[in-house]
Amino acid sequence: DAGITQSPRYKITETGRQVTLMCHQTWSHSYMFWYRQDLGHGLRLIYYSAAADITDKGEVPDGYVVSRSKTENFPLTLESATRSQTSVYFCASGREGDEQFFGPGTRLTVL
Amino acid sequence: RKEVEQDPGPFNVPEGATVAFNCTYSNSASQSFFWYRQDCRKEPKLLMSVYSSGNEDGRFTAQLNRASQYISLLIRDSKLSDSATYLCVVIYPSGTYKYIFGTGTRLKVLA
């Protein structure tokens, strides 16, 4: 089905472990984004990508790594998870300068 | 000064009331504007695009004031189901496109 999906939907991990959150879209949108949203707060941009092999930092990139070897995938890796990275992570995609479509989110807990 | 600012609310209004939110932006080169709705701990979903000529969709009206650099969202005849957080997003070109979300305005419609 067309759309944007995220996996896993829920993840519990321990401090210091590496975690990868997956994002996949079927629209061939050029732009993709990763946001985090902490309880009671707004969206904060972690990284975004304007096209395959082009990524750029957002507001809160520290502790995260992204890659975009294919247009449809935009994985987010926490190299060494910390408790402060407990959050809901949303992936989004969109055409250049146009609306974004959000995935359902991944709820990550770091113990 | 933040690039995009919204009154966080909450706006508590009775059913049937009319309520309006504003979103101010600082970059005069901003090209595209949208309103999103976000229900508690769910992904944001597009509510409306905002055009220079205004945009109406049923009980919802969105307007753009370029001179004063703000967009607005008017909700008429509020329903209980309108209770949510409303996010504005402003897009401007800067090399790649920059997408700036406001922190959201929380609306509670009371029976």
mmCIF file with all atom_site columns, C-alpha atoms in Angstrom:
data_model
loop_
_atom_site.group_PDB
_atom_site.id
_atom_site.type_symbol
_atom_site.label_atom_id
_atom_site.label_alt_id
_atom_site.label_comp_id
_atom_site.label_asym_id
_atom_site.label_entity_id
_atom_site.label_seq_id
_atom_site.pdbx_PDB_ins_code
_atom_site.Cartn_x
_atom_site.Cartn_y
_atom_site.Cartn_z
_atom_site.occupancy
_atom_site.B_iso_or_equiv
_atom_site.pdbx_formal_charge
_atom_site.auth_seq_id
_atom_site.auth_comp_id
_atom_site.auth_asym_id
_atom_site.auth_atom_id
_atom_site.pdbx_PDB_model_num
ATOM 1   C CA . ASP A 1 1   ? 0.000   0.000  0.000  1.00 0.00 ? 1   ASP A CA 1
ATOM 2   C CA . ALA A 1 2   ? 1.145   3.534  -0.698 1.00 0.00 ? 2   ALA A CA 1
ATOM 3   C CA . GLY A 1 3   ? 2.147   5.582  2.280  1.00 0.00 ? 3   GLY A CA 1
ATOM 4   C CA . ILE A 1 4   ? 4.805   6.124  4.871  1.00 0.00 ? 4   ILE A CA 1
ATOM 5   C CA . THR A 1 5   ? 5.615   3.499  7.445  1.00 0.00 ? 5   THR A CA 1
ATOM 6   C CA . GLN A 1 6   ? 7.863   3.357  10.474 1.00 0.00 ? 6   GLN A CA 1
ATOM 7   C CA . SER A 1 7   ? 9.302   0.402  12.309 1.00 0.00 ? 7   SER A CA 1
ATOM 8   C CA . PRO A 1 8   ? 9.385   -0.615 15.007 1.00 0.00 ? 8   PRO A CA 1
ATOM 9   C CA . ARG A 1 9   ? 6.346   1.132  16.432 1.00 0.00 ? 9   ARG A CA 1
ATOM 10  C CA . TYR A 1 10  ? 7.552   0.563  19.988 1.00 0.00 ? 10  TYR A CA 1
ATOM 11  C CA . LYS A 1 11  ? 11.081  -0.055 21.226 1.00 0.00 ? 11  LYS A CA 1
ATOM 12  C CA . ILE A 1 12  ? 12.610  -0.442 24.644 1.00 0.00 ? 12  ILE A CA 1
ATOM 13  C CA . THR A 1 13  ? 16.384  -0.466 24.858 1.00 0.00 ? 13  THR A CA 1
ATOM 14  C CA . GLU A 1 14  ? 19.148  0.134  27.345 1.00 0.00 ? 14  GLU A CA 1
ATOM 15  C CA . THR A 1 15  ? 21.597  2.969  27.729 1.00 0.00 ? 15  THR A CA 1
ATOM 16  C CA . GLY A 1 16  ? 24.601  2.584  25.464 1.00 0.00 ? 16  GLY A CA 1
ATOM 17  C CA . ARG A 1 17  ? 22.969  0.320  22.886 1.00 0.00 ? 17  ARG A CA 1
ATOM 18  C CA . GLN A 1 18  ? 22.726  1.180  19.222 1.00 0.00 ? 18  GLN A CA 1
ATOM 19  C CA . VAL A 1 19  ? 19.203  1.495  17.884 1.00 0.00 ? 19  VAL A CA 1
ATOM 20  C CA . THR A 1 20  ? 17.994  2.002  14.330 1.00 0.00 ? 20  THR A CA 1
ATOM 21  C CA . LEU A 1 21  ? 14.568  3.336  13.496 1.00 0.00 ? 21  LEU A CA 1
ATOM 22  C CA . MET A 1 22  ? 13.314  2.656  9.993  1.00 0.00 ? 22  MET A CA 1
ATOM 23  C CA . CYS A 1 23  ? 11.245  4.855  7.731  1.00 0.00 ? 23  CYS A CA 1
ATOM 24  C CA . HIS A 1 24  ? 9.911   3.889  4.331  1.00 0.00 ? 24  HIS A CA 1
ATOM 25  C CA . GLN A 1 25  ? 7.759   5.862  1.887  1.00 0.00 ? 25  GLN A CA 1
ATOM 26  C CA . THR A 1 26  ? 6.223   4.740  -1.381 1.00 0.00 ? 26  THR A CA 1
ATOM 27  C CA . TRP A 1 27  ? 5.493   8.132  -2.975 1.00 0.00 ? 27  TRP A CA 1
ATOM 28  C CA . SER A 1 28  ? 9.044   8.802  -4.227 1.00 0.00 ? 28  SER A CA 1
ATOM 29  C CA . HIS A 1 29  ? 9.028   12.086 -2.329 1.00 0.00 ? 29  HIS A CA 1
ATOM 30  C CA . SER A 1 30  ? 12.360  13.857 -2.541 1.00 0.00 ? 30  SER A CA 1
ATOM 31  C CA . TYR A 1 31  ? 12.305  15.226 1.009  1.00 0.00 ? 31  TYR A CA 1
ATOM 32  C CA . MET A 1 32  ? 12.319  13.128 4.154  1.00 0.00 ? 32  MET A CA 1
ATOM 33  C CA . PHE A 1 33  ? 12.543  14.211 7.766  1.00 0.00 ? 33  PHE A CA 1
ATOM 34  C CA . TRP A 1 34  ? 13.062  12.901 11.269 1.00 0.00 ? 34  TRP A CA 1
ATOM 35  C CA . TYR A 1 35  ? 11.494  14.649 14.251 1.00 0.00 ? 35  TYR A CA 1
ATOM 36  C CA . ARG A 1 36  ? 11.345  13.896 17.912 1.00 0.00 ? 36  ARG A CA 1
ATOM 37  C CA . GLN A 1 37  ? 8.526   14.974 20.174 1.00 0.00 ? 37  GLN A CA 1
ATOM 38  C CA . ASP A 1 38  ? 8.836   14.869 23.913 1.00 0.00 ? 38  ASP A CA 1
ATOM 39  C CA . LEU A 1 39  ? 5.770   14.745 26.118 1.00 0.00 ? 39  LEU A CA 1
ATOM 40  C CA . GLY A 1 40  ? 4.013   18.084 26.135 1.00 0.00 ? 40  GLY A CA 1
ATOM 41  C CA . HIS A 1 41  ? 6.386   19.641 23.627 1.00 0.00 ? 41  HIS A CA 1
ATOM 42  C CA . GLY A 1 42  ? 6.488   20.493 19.973 1.00 0.00 ? 42  GLY A CA 1
ATOM 43  C CA . LEU A 1 43  ? 8.234   18.743 17.109 1.00 0.00 ? 43  LEU A CA 1
ATOM 44  C CA . ARG A 1 44  ? 11.992  19.155 16.929 1.00 0.00 ? 44  ARG A CA 1
ATOM 45  C CA . LEU A 1 45  ? 13.798  18.416 13.695 1.00 0.00 ? 45  LEU A CA 1
ATOM 46  C CA . ILE A 1 46  ? 16.696  15.985 14.019 1.00 0.00 ? 46  ILE A CA 1
ATOM 47  C CA . TYR A 1 47  ? 17.800  15.525 10.402 1.00 0.00 ? 47  TYR A CA 1
ATOM 48  C CA . TYR A 1 48  ? 16.328  15.918 6.985  1.00 0.00 ? 48  TYR A CA 1
ATOM 49  C CA . SER A 1 49  ? 17.177  14.854 3.478  1.00 0.00 ? 49  SER A CA 1
ATOM 50  C CA . ALA A 1 50  ? 16.440  16.725 0.260  1.00 0.00 ? 50  ALA A CA 1
ATOM 51  C CA . ALA A 1 51  ? 17.260  13.758 -1.971 1.00 0.00 ? 51  ALA A CA 1
ATOM 52  C CA . ALA A 1 52  ? 19.103  10.443 -1.956 1.00 0.00 ? 52  ALA A CA 1
ATOM 53  C CA . ASP A 1 53  ? 22.632  10.905 -0.613 1.00 0.00 ? 53  ASP A CA 1
ATOM 54  C CA . ILE A 1 54  ? 21.862  14.447 0.585  1.00 0.00 ? 54  ILE A CA 1
ATOM 55  C CA . THR A 1 55  ? 21.274  14.896 4.312  1.00 0.00 ? 55  THR A CA 1
ATOM 56  C CA . ASP A 1 56  ? 21.471  17.874 6.613  1.00 0.00 ? 56  ASP A CA 1
ATOM 57  C CA . LYS A 1 57  ? 21.288  18.566 10.319 1.00 0.00 ? 57  LYS A CA 1
ATOM 58  C CA . GLY A 1 58  ? 18.233  19.936 11.980 1.00 0.00 ? 58  GLY A CA 1
ATOM 59  C CA . GLU A 1 59  ? 17.769  21.508 15.372 1.00 0.00 ? 59  GLU A CA 1
ATOM 60  C CA . VAL A 1 60  ? 18.858  18.549 17.545 1.00 0.00 ? 60  VAL A CA 1
ATOM 61  C CA . PRO A 1 61  ? 21.224  16.240 15.584 1.00 0.00 ? 61  PRO A CA 1
ATOM 62  C CA . ASP A 1 62  ? 23.667  15.277 18.344 1.00 0.00 ? 62  ASP A CA 1
ATOM 63  C CA . GLY A 1 63  ? 23.700  11.551 19.089 1.00 0.00 ? 63  GLY A CA 1
ATOM 64  C CA . TYR A 1 64  ? 21.940  10.624 15.847 1.00 0.00 ? 64  TYR A CA 1
ATOM 65  C CA . VAL A 1 65  ? 23.122  9.415  12.456 1.00 0.00 ? 65  VAL A CA 1
ATOM 66  C CA . VAL A 1 66  ? 21.126  9.164  9.229  1.00 0.00 ? 66  VAL A CA 1
ATOM 67  C CA . SER A 1 67  ? 21.697  7.846  5.764  1.00 0.00 ? 67  SER A CA 1
ATOM 68  C CA . ARG A 1 68  ? 19.707  7.895  2.558  1.00 0.00 ? 68  ARG A CA 1
ATOM 69  C CA . SER A 1 69  ? 21.071  5.567  -0.059 1.00 0.00 ? 69  SER A CA 1
ATOM 70  C CA . LYS A 1 70  ? 17.611  5.059  -1.611 1.00 0.00 ? 70  LYS A CA 1
ATOM 71  C CA . THR A 1 71  ? 14.884  7.633  -2.113 1.00 0.00 ? 71  THR A CA 1
ATOM 72  C CA . GLU A 1 72  ? 12.292  5.569  -0.260 1.00 0.00 ? 72  GLU A CA 1
ATOM 73  C CA . ASN A 1 73  ? 14.254  4.834  2.916  1.00 0.00 ? 73  ASN A CA 1
ATOM 74  C CA . PHE A 1 74  ? 15.581  7.120  5.605  1.00 0.00 ? 74  PHE A CA 1
ATOM 75  C CA . PRO A 1 75  ? 16.844  5.216  8.658  1.00 0.00 ? 75  PRO A CA 1
ATOM 76  C CA . LEU A 1 76  ? 17.738  6.989  11.892 1.00 0.00 ? 76  LEU A CA 1
ATOM 77  C CA . THR A 1 77  ? 20.406  5.481  14.137 1.00 0.00 ? 77  THR A CA 1
ATOM 78  C CA . LEU A 1 78  ? 21.078  6.265  17.755 1.00 0.00 ? 78  LEU A CA 1
ATOM 79  C CA . GLU A 1 79  ? 24.719  5.288  18.048 1.00 0.00 ? 79  GLU A CA 1
ATOM 80  C CA . SER A 1 80  ? 24.758  4.961  21.843 1.00 0.00 ? 80  SER A CA 1
ATOM 81  C CA . ALA A 1 81  ? 21.312  5.512  23.294 1.00 0.00 ? 81  ALA A CA 1
ATOM 82  C CA . THR A 1 82  ? 20.877  7.760  26.313 1.00 0.00 ? 82  THR A CA 1
ATOM 83  C CA . ARG A 1 83  ? 17.858  8.244  28.581 1.00 0.00 ? 83  ARG A CA 1
ATOM 84  C CA . SER A 1 84  ? 17.403  11.755 27.207 1.00 0.00 ? 84  SER A CA 1
ATOM 85  C CA . GLN A 1 85  ? 16.633  10.170 23.836 1.00 0.00 ? 85  GLN A CA 1
ATOM 86  C CA . THR A 1 86  ? 13.451  8.610  25.219 1.00 0.00 ? 86  THR A CA 1
ATOM 87  C CA . SER A 1 87  ? 10.835  10.182 22.981 1.00 0.00 ? 87  SER A CA 1
ATOM 88  C CA . VAL A 1 88  ? 8.357   9.683  20.164 1.00 0.00 ? 88  VAL A CA 1
ATOM 89  C CA . TYR A 1 89  ? 10.072  9.783  16.790 1.00 0.00 ? 89  TYR A CA 1
ATOM 90  C CA . PHE A 1 90  ? 8.167   10.811 13.680 1.00 0.00 ? 90  PHE A CA 1
ATOM 91  C CA . CYS A 1 91  ? 9.351   10.372 10.155 1.00 0.00 ? 91  CYS A CA 1
ATOM 92  C CA . ALA A 1 92  ? 7.828   12.485 7.377  1.00 0.00 ? 92  ALA A CA 1
ATOM 93  C CA . SER A 1 93  ? 8.166   12.865 3.641  1.00 0.00 ? 93  SER A CA 1
ATOM 94  C CA . GLY A 1 94  ? 7.080   15.422 1.075  1.00 0.00 ? 94  GLY A CA 1
ATOM 95  C CA . ARG A 1 95  ? 7.688   17.018 -2.280 1.00 0.00 ? 95  ARG A CA 1
ATOM 96  C CA . GLU A 1 96  ? 9.975   20.021 -2.472 1.00 0.00 ? 96  GLU A CA 1
ATOM 97  C CA . GLY A 1 97  ? 8.377   23.004 -0.758 1.00 0.00 ? 97  GLY A CA 1
ATOM 98  C CA . ASP A 1 98  ? 5.102   21.190 -0.250 1.00 0.00 ? 98  ASP A CA 1
ATOM 99  C CA . GLU A 1 99  ? 3.173   19.574 2.583  1.00 0.00 ? 99  GLU A CA 1
ATOM 100 C CA . GLN A 1 100 ? 4.669   16.777 4.651  1.00 0.00 ? 100 GLN A CA 1
ATOM 101 C CA . PHE A 1 101 ? 3.104   13.418 5.338  1.00 0.00 ? 101 PHE A CA 1
ATOM 102 C CA . PHE A 1 102 ? 3.912   11.842 8.667  1.00 0.00 ? 102 PHE A CA 1
ATOM 103 C CA . GLY A 1 103 ? 4.425   8.249  9.650  1.00 0.00 ? 103 GLY A CA 1
ATOM 104 C CA . PRO A 1 104 ? 2.660   6.830  12.719 1.00 0.00 ? 104 PRO A CA 1
ATOM 105 C CA . GLY A 1 105 ? 5.674   7.310  14.976 1.00 0.00 ? 105 GLY A CA 1
ATOM 106 C CA . THR A 1 106 ? 8.033   5.133  16.966 1.00 0.00 ? 106 THR A CA 1
ATOM 107 C CA . ARG A 1 107 ? 7.814   5.263  20.743 1.00 0.00 ? 107 ARG A CA 1
ATOM 108 C CA . LEU A 1 108 ? 11.329  4.730  22.076 1.00 0.00 ? 108 LEU A CA 1
ATOM 109 C CA . THR A 1 109 ? 12.155  4.159  25.724 1.00 0.00 ? 109 THR A CA 1
ATOM 110 C CA . VAL A 1 110 ? 15.773  4.086  26.861 1.00 0.00 ? 110 VAL A CA 1
ATOM 111 C CA . LEU A 1 111 ? 16.265  2.521  30.277 1.00 0.00 ? 111 LEU A CA 1
ATOM 112 C CA . ARG B 2 1   ? 12.969  35.436 18.365 1.00 0.00 ? 1   ARG B CA 1
ATOM 113 C CA . LYS B 2 2   ? 11.694  32.105 17.066 1.00 0.00 ? 2   LYS B CA 1
ATOM 114 C CA . GLU B 2 3   ? 11.188  31.760 13.332 1.00 0.00 ? 3   GLU B CA 1
ATOM 115 C CA . VAL B 2 4   ? 7.590   30.646 13.826 1.00 0.00 ? 4   VAL B CA 1
ATOM 116 C CA . GLU B 2 5   ? 5.555   31.475 16.919 1.00 0.00 ? 5   GLU B CA 1
ATOM 117 C CA . GLN B 2 6   ? 2.202   30.275 18.162 1.00 0.00 ? 6   GLN B CA 1
ATOM 118 C CA . ASP B 2 7   ? 0.275   30.941 21.350 1.00 0.00 ? 7   ASP B CA 1
ATOM 119 C CA . PRO B 2 8   ? 0.470   27.565 23.149 1.00 0.00 ? 8   PRO B CA 1
ATOM 120 C CA . GLY B 2 9   ? -2.950  27.961 24.759 1.00 0.00 ? 9   GLY B CA 1
ATOM 121 C CA . PRO B 2 10  ? -4.866  26.029 25.876 1.00 0.00 ? 10  PRO B CA 1
ATOM 122 C CA . PHE B 2 11  ? -7.881  27.676 24.357 1.00 0.00 ? 11  PHE B CA 1
ATOM 123 C CA . ASN B 2 12  ? -10.917 26.367 26.231 1.00 0.00 ? 12  ASN B CA 1
ATOM 124 C CA . VAL B 2 13  ? -14.104 27.112 24.317 1.00 0.00 ? 13  VAL B CA 1
ATOM 125 C CA . PRO B 2 14  ? -17.696 25.862 24.552 1.00 0.00 ? 14  PRO B CA 1
ATOM 126 C CA . GLU B 2 15  ? -19.242 23.797 21.805 1.00 0.00 ? 15  GLU B CA 1
ATOM 127 C CA . GLY B 2 16  ? -20.551 25.982 19.010 1.00 0.00 ? 16  GLY B CA 1
ATOM 128 C CA . ALA B 2 17  ? -18.076 28.772 19.632 1.00 0.00 ? 17  ALA B CA 1
ATOM 129 C CA . THR B 2 18  ? -15.837 30.366 17.040 1.00 0.00 ? 18  THR B CA 1
ATOM 130 C CA . VAL B 2 19  ? -12.137 30.325 17.784 1.00 0.00 ? 19  VAL B CA 1
ATOM 131 C CA . ALA B 2 20  ? -9.145  31.745 15.940 1.00 0.00 ? 20  ALA B CA 1
ATOM 132 C CA . PHE B 2 21  ? -5.443  31.009 16.132 1.00 0.00 ? 21  PHE B CA 1
ATOM 133 C CA . ASN B 2 22  ? -2.573  33.008 14.730 1.00 0.00 ? 22  ASN B CA 1
ATOM 134 C CA . CYS B 2 23  ? 0.904   31.948 13.730 1.00 0.00 ? 23  CYS B CA 1
ATOM 135 C CA . THR B 2 24  ? 3.574   34.565 13.109 1.00 0.00 ? 24  THR B CA 1
ATOM 136 C CA . TYR B 2 25  ? 6.685   33.989 11.050 1.00 0.00 ? 25  TYR B CA 1
ATOM 137 C CA . SER B 2 26  ? 9.881   35.970 10.695 1.00 0.00 ? 26  SER B CA 1
ATOM 138 C CA . ASN B 2 27  ? 11.243  35.081 7.256  1.00 0.00 ? 27  ASN B CA 1
ATOM 139 C CA . SER B 2 28  ? 9.739   37.286 4.566  1.00 0.00 ? 28  SER B CA 1
ATOM 140 C CA . ALA B 2 29  ? 10.904  34.797 1.905  1.00 0.00 ? 29  ALA B CA 1
ATOM 141 C CA . SER B 2 30  ? 8.463   32.182 3.212  1.00 0.00 ? 30  SER B CA 1
ATOM 142 C CA . GLN B 2 31  ? 6.577   30.617 0.343  1.00 0.00 ? 31  GLN B CA 1
ATOM 143 C CA . SER B 2 32  ? 4.270   27.891 1.578  1.00 0.00 ? 32  SER B CA 1
ATOM 144 C CA . PHE B 2 33  ? 2.104   27.649 4.658  1.00 0.00 ? 33  PHE B CA 1
ATOM 145 C CA . PHE B 2 34  ? 0.043   24.858 6.177  1.00 0.00 ? 34  PHE B CA 1
ATOM 146 C CA . TRP B 2 35  ? -2.020  24.041 9.232  1.00 0.00 ? 35  TRP B CA 1
ATOM 147 C CA . TYR B 2 36  ? -1.765  20.594 10.783 1.00 0.00 ? 36  TYR B CA 1
ATOM 148 C CA . ARG B 2 37  ? -3.828  18.933 13.457 1.00 0.00 ? 37  ARG B CA 1
ATOM 149 C CA . GLN B 2 38  ? -2.260  16.645 16.027 1.00 0.00 ? 38  GLN B CA 1
ATOM 150 C CA . ASP B 2 39  ? -4.214  14.469 18.407 1.00 0.00 ? 39  ASP B CA 1
ATOM 151 C CA . CYS B 2 40  ? -2.595  13.339 21.620 1.00 0.00 ? 40  CYS B CA 1
ATOM 152 C CA . ARG B 2 41  ? 0.533   11.264 20.881 1.00 0.00 ? 41  ARG B CA 1
ATOM 153 C CA . LYS B 2 42  ? -0.508  10.689 17.261 1.00 0.00 ? 42  LYS B CA 1
ATOM 154 C CA . GLU B 2 43  ? 1.170   11.883 14.107 1.00 0.00 ? 43  GLU B CA 1
ATOM 155 C CA . PRO B 2 44  ? 0.347   15.364 12.775 1.00 0.00 ? 44  PRO B CA 1
ATOM 156 C CA . LYS B 2 45  ? -2.098  15.366 9.886  1.00 0.00 ? 45  LYS B CA 1
ATOM 157 C CA . LEU B 2 46  ? -2.599  18.061 7.308  1.00 0.00 ? 46  LEU B CA 1
ATOM 158 C CA . LEU B 2 47  ? -5.643  20.183 7.996  1.00 0.00 ? 47  LEU B CA 1
ATOM 159 C CA . MET B 2 48  ? -5.366  22.903 5.375  1.00 0.00 ? 48  MET B CA 1
ATOM 160 C CA . SER B 2 49  ? -3.047  24.629 2.998  1.00 0.00 ? 49  SER B CA 1
ATOM 161 C CA . VAL B 2 50  ? -2.931  28.411 3.320  1.00 0.00 ? 50  VAL B CA 1
ATOM 162 C CA . TYR B 2 51  ? -3.115  30.431 0.125  1.00 0.00 ? 51  TYR B CA 1
ATOM 163 C CA . SER B 2 52  ? -2.670  34.145 -0.426 1.00 0.00 ? 52  SER B CA 1
ATOM 164 C CA . SER B 2 53  ? -6.338  34.330 -1.401 1.00 0.00 ? 53  SER B CA 1
ATOM 165 C CA . GLY B 2 54  ? -7.446  32.457 1.690  1.00 0.00 ? 54  GLY B CA 1
ATOM 166 C CA . ASN B 2 55  ? -8.797  28.953 1.936  1.00 0.00 ? 55  ASN B CA 1
ATOM 167 C CA . GLU B 2 56  ? -12.070 27.637 3.331  1.00 0.00 ? 56  GLU B CA 1
ATOM 168 C CA . ASP B 2 57  ? -13.028 24.040 4.040  1.00 0.00 ? 57  ASP B CA 1
ATOM 169 C CA . GLY B 2 58  ? -16.370 23.666 5.779  1.00 0.00 ? 58  GLY B CA 1
ATOM 170 C CA . ARG B 2 59  ? -16.067 25.175 9.244  1.00 0.00 ? 59  ARG B CA 1
ATOM 171 C CA . PHE B 2 60  ? -12.385 25.955 8.811  1.00 0.00 ? 60  PHE B CA 1
ATOM 172 C CA . THR B 2 61  ? -10.911 29.064 7.216  1.00 0.00 ? 61  THR B CA 1
ATOM 173 C CA . ALA B 2 62  ? -7.217  29.764 6.784  1.00 0.00 ? 62  ALA B CA 1
ATOM 174 C CA . GLN B 2 63  ? -5.770  33.120 5.788  1.00 0.00 ? 63  GLN B CA 1
ATOM 175 C CA . LEU B 2 64  ? -2.377  34.578 5.044  1.00 0.00 ? 64  LEU B CA 1
ATOM 176 C CA . ASN B 2 65  ? -1.282  38.130 5.803  1.00 0.00 ? 65  ASN B CA 1
ATOM 177 C CA . ARG B 2 66  ? 2.068   38.648 4.120  1.00 0.00 ? 66  ARG B CA 1
ATOM 178 C CA . ALA B 2 67  ? 2.370   42.296 5.156  1.00 0.00 ? 67  ALA B CA 1
ATOM 179 C CA . SER B 2 68  ? 2.184   41.437 8.843  1.00 0.00 ? 68  SER B CA 1
ATOM 180 C CA . GLN B 2 69  ? 3.733   37.999 8.365  1.00 0.00 ? 69  GLN B CA 1
ATOM 181 C CA . TYR B 2 70  ? 1.169   35.795 9.991  1.00 0.00 ? 70  TYR B CA 1
ATOM 182 C CA . ILE B 2 71  ? -1.282  33.077 9.083  1.00 0.00 ? 71  ILE B CA 1
ATOM 183 C CA . SER B 2 72  ? -4.542  32.414 10.835 1.00 0.00 ? 72  SER B CA 1
ATOM 184 C CA . LEU B 2 73  ? -6.958  29.549 11.341 1.00 0.00 ? 73  LEU B CA 1
ATOM 185 C CA . LEU B 2 74  ? -10.606 30.171 12.141 1.00 0.00 ? 74  LEU B CA 1
ATOM 186 C CA . ILE B 2 75  ? -12.841 27.374 13.382 1.00 0.00 ? 75  ILE B CA 1
ATOM 187 C CA . ARG B 2 76  ? -16.581 28.050 13.399 1.00 0.00 ? 76  ARG B CA 1
ATOM 188 C CA . ASP B 2 77  ? -19.219 26.092 15.298 1.00 0.00 ? 77  ASP B CA 1
ATOM 189 C CA . SER B 2 78  ? -16.631 24.182 17.319 1.00 0.00 ? 78  SER B CA 1
ATOM 190 C CA . LYS B 2 79  ? -17.229 20.494 17.932 1.00 0.00 ? 79  LYS B CA 1
ATOM 191 C CA . LEU B 2 80  ? -15.928 18.322 20.760 1.00 0.00 ? 80  LEU B CA 1
ATOM 192 C CA . SER B 2 81  ? -13.977 16.446 18.107 1.00 0.00 ? 81  SER B CA 1
ATOM 193 C CA . ASP B 2 82  ? -12.047 19.600 17.232 1.00 0.00 ? 82  ASP B CA 1
ATOM 194 C CA . SER B 2 83  ? -10.121 19.264 20.504 1.00 0.00 ? 83  SER B CA 1
ATOM 195 C CA . ALA B 2 84  ? -6.516  18.821 19.446 1.00 0.00 ? 84  ALA B CA 1
ATOM 196 C CA . THR B 2 85  ? -3.269  20.690 19.008 1.00 0.00 ? 85  THR B CA 1
ATOM 197 C CA . TYR B 2 86  ? -3.013  22.825 15.875 1.00 0.00 ? 86  TYR B CA 1
ATOM 198 C CA . LEU B 2 87  ? 0.419   23.289 14.336 1.00 0.00 ? 87  LEU B CA 1
ATOM 199 C CA . CYS B 2 88  ? 1.406   25.796 11.704 1.00 0.00 ? 88  CYS B CA 1
ATOM 200 C CA . VAL B 2 89  ? 4.286   25.175 9.349  1.00 0.00 ? 89  VAL B CA 1
ATOM 201 C CA . VAL B 2 90  ? 6.124   27.698 7.232  1.00 0.00 ? 90  VAL B CA 1
ATOM 202 C CA . ILE B 2 91  ? 8.388   26.763 4.333  1.00 0.00 ? 91  ILE B CA 1
ATOM 203 C CA . TYR B 2 92  ? 11.067  28.898 2.747  1.00 0.00 ? 92  TYR B CA 1
ATOM 204 C CA . PRO B 2 93  ? 13.919  28.264 0.319  1.00 0.00 ? 93  PRO B CA 1
ATOM 205 C CA . SER B 2 94  ? 17.452  28.411 1.690  1.00 0.00 ? 94  SER B CA 1
ATOM 206 C CA . GLY B 2 95  ? 19.571  26.201 -0.506 1.00 0.00 ? 95  GLY B CA 1
ATOM 207 C CA . THR B 2 96  ? 17.281  23.306 0.240  1.00 0.00 ? 96  THR B CA 1
ATOM 208 C CA . TYR B 2 97  ? 13.813  24.090 1.535  1.00 0.00 ? 97  TYR B CA 1
ATOM 209 C CA . LYS B 2 98  ? 13.455  24.767 5.257  1.00 0.00 ? 98  LYS B CA 1
ATOM 210 C CA . TYR B 2 99  ? 10.339  23.571 7.005  1.00 0.00 ? 99  TYR B CA 1
ATOM 211 C CA . ILE B 2 100 ? 9.648   25.322 10.283 1.00 0.00 ? 100 ILE B CA 1
ATOM 212 C CA . PHE B 2 101 ? 6.906   24.085 12.590 1.00 0.00 ? 101 PHE B CA 1
ATOM 213 C CA . GLY B 2 102 ? 5.338   26.125 15.323 1.00 0.00 ? 102 GLY B CA 1
ATOM 214 C CA . THR B 2 103 ? 5.092   24.516 18.733 1.00 0.00 ? 103 THR B CA 1
ATOM 215 C CA . GLY B 2 104 ? 1.322   24.260 18.426 1.00 0.00 ? 104 GLY B CA 1
ATOM 216 C CA . THR B 2 105 ? -1.809  25.717 19.967 1.00 0.00 ? 105 THR B CA 1
ATOM 217 C CA . ARG B 2 106 ? -3.894  23.422 22.114 1.00 0.00 ? 106 ARG B CA 1
ATOM 218 C CA . LEU B 2 107 ? -7.654  23.625 21.746 1.00 0.00 ? 107 LEU B CA 1
ATOM 219 C CA . LYS B 2 108 ? -10.175 22.126 24.148 1.00 0.00 ? 108 LYS B CA 1
ATOM 220 C CA . VAL B 2 109 ? -13.817 22.251 23.176 1.00 0.00 ? 109 VAL B CA 1
ATOM 221 C CA . LEU B 2 110 ? -16.049 21.856 26.206 1.00 0.00 ? 110 LEU B CA 1
ATOM 222 C CA . ALA B 2 111 ? -19.519 20.339 26.318 1.00 0.00 ? 111 ALA B CA 1
#
